[in-house]
Short mmCIF file of C-alpha atoms in Angstrom, two decimals:
data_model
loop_
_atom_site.label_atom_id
_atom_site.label_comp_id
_atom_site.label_asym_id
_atom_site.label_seq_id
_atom_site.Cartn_x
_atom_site.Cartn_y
_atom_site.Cartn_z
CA UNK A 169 -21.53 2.84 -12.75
CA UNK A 170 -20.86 2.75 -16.42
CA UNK A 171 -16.66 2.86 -15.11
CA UNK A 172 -17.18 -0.32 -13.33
CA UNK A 173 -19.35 -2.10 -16.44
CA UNK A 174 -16.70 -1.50 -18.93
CA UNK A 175 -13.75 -2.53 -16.33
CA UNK A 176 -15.20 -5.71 -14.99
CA UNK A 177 -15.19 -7.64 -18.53
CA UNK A 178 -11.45 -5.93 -18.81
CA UNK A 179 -9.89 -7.36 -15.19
CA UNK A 180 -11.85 -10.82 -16.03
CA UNK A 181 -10.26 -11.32 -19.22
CA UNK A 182 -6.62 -10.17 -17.65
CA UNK A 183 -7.15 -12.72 -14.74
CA UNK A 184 -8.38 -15.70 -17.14
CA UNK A 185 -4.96 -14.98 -18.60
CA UNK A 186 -2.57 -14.42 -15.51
CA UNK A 187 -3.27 -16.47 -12.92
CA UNK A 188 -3.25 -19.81 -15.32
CA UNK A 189 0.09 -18.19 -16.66
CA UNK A 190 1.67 -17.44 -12.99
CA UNK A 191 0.62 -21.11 -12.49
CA UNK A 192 1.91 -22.82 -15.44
CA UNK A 193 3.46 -20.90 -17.92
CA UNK A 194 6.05 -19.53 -15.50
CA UNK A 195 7.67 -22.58 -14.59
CA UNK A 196 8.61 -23.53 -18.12
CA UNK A 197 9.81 -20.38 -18.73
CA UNK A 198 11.85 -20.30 -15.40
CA UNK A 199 11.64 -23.95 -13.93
CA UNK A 200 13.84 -23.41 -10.76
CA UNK A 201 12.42 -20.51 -10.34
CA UNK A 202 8.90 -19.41 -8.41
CA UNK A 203 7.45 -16.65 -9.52
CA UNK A 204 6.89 -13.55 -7.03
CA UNK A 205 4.42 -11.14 -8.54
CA UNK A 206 4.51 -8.09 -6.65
CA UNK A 207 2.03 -4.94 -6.34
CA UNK A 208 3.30 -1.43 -5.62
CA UNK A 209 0.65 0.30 -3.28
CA UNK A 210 2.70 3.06 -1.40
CA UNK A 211 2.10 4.13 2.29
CA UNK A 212 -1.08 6.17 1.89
CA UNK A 213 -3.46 2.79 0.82
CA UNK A 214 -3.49 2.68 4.26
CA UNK A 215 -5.26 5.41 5.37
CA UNK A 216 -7.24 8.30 3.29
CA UNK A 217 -5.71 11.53 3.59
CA UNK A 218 -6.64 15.10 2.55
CA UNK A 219 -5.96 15.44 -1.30
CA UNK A 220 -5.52 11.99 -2.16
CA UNK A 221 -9.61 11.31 -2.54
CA UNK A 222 -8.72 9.35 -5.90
CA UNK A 223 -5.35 8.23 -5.42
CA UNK A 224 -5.72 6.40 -1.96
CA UNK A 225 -8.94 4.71 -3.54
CA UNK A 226 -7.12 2.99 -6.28
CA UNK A 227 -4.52 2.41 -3.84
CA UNK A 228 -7.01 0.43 -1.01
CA UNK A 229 -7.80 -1.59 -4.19
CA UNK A 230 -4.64 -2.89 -4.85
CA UNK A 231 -4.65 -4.42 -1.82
CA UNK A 232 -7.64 -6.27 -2.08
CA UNK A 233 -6.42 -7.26 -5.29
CA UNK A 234 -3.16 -8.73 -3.76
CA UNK A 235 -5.36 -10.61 -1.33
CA UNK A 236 -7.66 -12.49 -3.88
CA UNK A 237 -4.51 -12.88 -5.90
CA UNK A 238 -2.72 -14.48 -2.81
CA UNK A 239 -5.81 -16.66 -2.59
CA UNK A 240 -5.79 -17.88 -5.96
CA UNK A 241 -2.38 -18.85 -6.10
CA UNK A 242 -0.33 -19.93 -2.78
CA UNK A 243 -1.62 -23.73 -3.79
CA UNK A 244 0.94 -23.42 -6.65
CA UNK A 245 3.53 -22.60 -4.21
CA UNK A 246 3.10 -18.97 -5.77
CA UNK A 247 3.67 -15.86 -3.16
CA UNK A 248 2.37 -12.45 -3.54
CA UNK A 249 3.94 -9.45 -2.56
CA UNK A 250 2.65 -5.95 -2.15
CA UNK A 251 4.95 -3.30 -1.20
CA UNK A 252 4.39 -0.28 0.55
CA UNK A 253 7.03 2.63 0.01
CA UNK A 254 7.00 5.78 1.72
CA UNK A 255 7.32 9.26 -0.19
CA UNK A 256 10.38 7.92 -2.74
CA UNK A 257 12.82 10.83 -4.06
CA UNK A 258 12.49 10.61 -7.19
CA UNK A 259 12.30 13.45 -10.13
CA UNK A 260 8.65 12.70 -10.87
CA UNK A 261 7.62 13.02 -7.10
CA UNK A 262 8.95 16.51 -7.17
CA UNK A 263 6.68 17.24 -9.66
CA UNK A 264 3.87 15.55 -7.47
CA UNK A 265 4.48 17.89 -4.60
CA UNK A 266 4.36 20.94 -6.43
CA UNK A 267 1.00 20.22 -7.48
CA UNK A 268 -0.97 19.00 -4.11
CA UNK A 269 -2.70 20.96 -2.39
CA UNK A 270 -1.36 22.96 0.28
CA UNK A 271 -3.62 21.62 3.02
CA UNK A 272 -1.93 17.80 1.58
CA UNK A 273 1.18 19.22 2.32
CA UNK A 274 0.99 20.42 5.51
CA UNK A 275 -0.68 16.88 6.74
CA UNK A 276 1.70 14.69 4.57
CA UNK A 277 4.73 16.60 5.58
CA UNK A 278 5.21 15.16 9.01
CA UNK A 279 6.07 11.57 6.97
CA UNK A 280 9.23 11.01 6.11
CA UNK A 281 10.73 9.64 2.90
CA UNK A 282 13.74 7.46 1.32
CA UNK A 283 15.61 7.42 -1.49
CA UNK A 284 14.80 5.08 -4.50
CA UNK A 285 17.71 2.85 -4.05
CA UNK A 286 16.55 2.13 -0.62
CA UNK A 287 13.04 1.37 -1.40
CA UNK A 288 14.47 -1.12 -3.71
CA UNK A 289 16.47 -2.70 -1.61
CA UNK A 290 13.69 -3.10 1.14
CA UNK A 291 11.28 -4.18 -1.50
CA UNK A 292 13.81 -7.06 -3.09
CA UNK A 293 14.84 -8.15 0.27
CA UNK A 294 10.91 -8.07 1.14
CA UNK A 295 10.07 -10.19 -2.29
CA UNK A 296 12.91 -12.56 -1.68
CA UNK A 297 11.44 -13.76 1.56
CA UNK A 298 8.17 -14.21 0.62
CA UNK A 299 6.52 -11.24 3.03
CA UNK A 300 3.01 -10.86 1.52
CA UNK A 301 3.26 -7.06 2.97
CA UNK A 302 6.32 -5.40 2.66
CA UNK A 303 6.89 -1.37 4.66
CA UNK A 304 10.07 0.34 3.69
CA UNK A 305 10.33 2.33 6.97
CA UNK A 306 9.39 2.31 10.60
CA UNK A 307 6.52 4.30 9.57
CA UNK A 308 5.34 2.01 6.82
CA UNK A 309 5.80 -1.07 9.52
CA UNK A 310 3.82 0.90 12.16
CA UNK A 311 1.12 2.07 9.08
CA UNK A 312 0.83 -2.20 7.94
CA UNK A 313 0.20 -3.51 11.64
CA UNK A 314 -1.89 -0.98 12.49
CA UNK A 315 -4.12 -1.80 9.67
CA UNK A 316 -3.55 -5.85 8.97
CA UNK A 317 -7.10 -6.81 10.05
CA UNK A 318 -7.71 -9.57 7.52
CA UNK A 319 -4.84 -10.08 5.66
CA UNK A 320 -2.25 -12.55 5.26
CA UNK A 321 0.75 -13.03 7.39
CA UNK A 322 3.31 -15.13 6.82
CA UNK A 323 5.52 -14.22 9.88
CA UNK A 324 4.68 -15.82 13.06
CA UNK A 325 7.25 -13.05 14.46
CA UNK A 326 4.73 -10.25 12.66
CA UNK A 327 1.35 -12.05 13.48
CA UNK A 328 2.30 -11.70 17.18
CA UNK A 329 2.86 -7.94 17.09
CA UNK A 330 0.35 -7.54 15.23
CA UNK A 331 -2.10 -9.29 17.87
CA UNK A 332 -0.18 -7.76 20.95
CA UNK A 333 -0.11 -4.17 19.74
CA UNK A 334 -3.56 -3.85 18.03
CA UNK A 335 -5.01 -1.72 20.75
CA UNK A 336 -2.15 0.32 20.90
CA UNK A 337 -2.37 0.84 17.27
CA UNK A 338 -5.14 1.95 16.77
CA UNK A 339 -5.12 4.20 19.72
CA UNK A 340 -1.77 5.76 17.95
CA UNK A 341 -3.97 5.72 14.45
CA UNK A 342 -7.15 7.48 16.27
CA UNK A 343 -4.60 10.04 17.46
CA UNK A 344 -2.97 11.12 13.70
CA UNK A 345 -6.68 11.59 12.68
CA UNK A 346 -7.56 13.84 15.31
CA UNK A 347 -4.32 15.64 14.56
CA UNK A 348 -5.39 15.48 10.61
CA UNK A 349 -8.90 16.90 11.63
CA UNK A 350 -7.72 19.44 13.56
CA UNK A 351 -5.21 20.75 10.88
CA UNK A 352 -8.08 20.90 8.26
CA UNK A 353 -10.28 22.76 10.60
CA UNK A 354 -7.69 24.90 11.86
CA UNK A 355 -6.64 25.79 7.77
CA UNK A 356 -10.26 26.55 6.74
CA UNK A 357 -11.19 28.31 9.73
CA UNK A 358 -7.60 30.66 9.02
CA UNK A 359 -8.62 31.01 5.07
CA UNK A 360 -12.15 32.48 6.61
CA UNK A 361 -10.56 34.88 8.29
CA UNK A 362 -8.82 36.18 5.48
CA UNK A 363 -11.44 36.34 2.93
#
């Protein structure tokens, strides 16, 4: 409670500032150009896993943050981005994996990752076009329709697939969680054992 009281007056007075800056300010800065603000989110905003309690909270939000954001500003001619990158190699990730969990490990180790250069690449190319959600993988594509409810699409293309395979989806999606449930109840039921 008190978290939320002291951040609300902080994200009001950033927005007061941005959003009339992203509508304005940018163009005299840049006048042939219009601006793309983009929101890194990474893969797991899309679903809570095991380990991530905090991490995939703050991560949901940035999504709903890109979504108001989009709101606000496609009037201007002004399109958001947020990207959603698998597991990046990077030296700081290595760092990250040492110190989850091992349960975290064992469910987030059937995703696959990429290497930084091609994350960029994806997430340029992504930006560029004006994709308001923007998966660097199969995965991530398979991880954005199965979860687009609400949001905004700006591919006809996408907005079919996403329509035509929602059922499918989310039978896939119900099937990874009872795979993810079964791991952690197969793990603590082992650890029992052994105490």
């Amino acid at each position: 409670m008190a978290m939320r009281l002291l951040m609300a007056p902080w994200m009001r007075s950033r927005s007061r500032v941005m959003v009339p800056w992203m509508r304005s300010g940018w163009r005299s800065m840049a006048p042939r150009m219009s601006p793309r603000p983009a929101i890194e989110s990474m893969t797991p905003r899309t679903v809570g896993i095991y380990g991530y309690v905090a991490y995939s909270a703050s991560k949901f939000a940035l999504r709903g943050l890109g979504e108001a954001l989009q709101h606000e500003v496609i009037k201007d001619n002004i399109h958001v981005s947020i990207i959603f990158p698998p597991k990046t190699e990077t030296p700081g990730f290595l760092d990250v994996l040492k110190g989850r969990p091992e349960l975290t490990g064992i469910i987030a180790g059937s995703s696959s990752g990429m290497k930084a250069d091609g994350v960029a690449k994806k997430a340029l190319d992504g930006i560029k076009s004006g994709k308001f959600i923007i998966p660097c993988n199969f995965e991530g594509t398979m991880l954005a329709v199965a979860t687009a409810g609400l949001s905004t699409q700006s591919s006809p293309i996408m907005a079919f697939v996403e329509v035509t395979t929602a059922g499918l989806m989310r039978f896939s999606a119900l099937c990874y969680q009872w795979s993810w449930f079964s791991t952690i109840e197969n793990y603590y039921a082992k650890n029992r054992k052994h105490e």
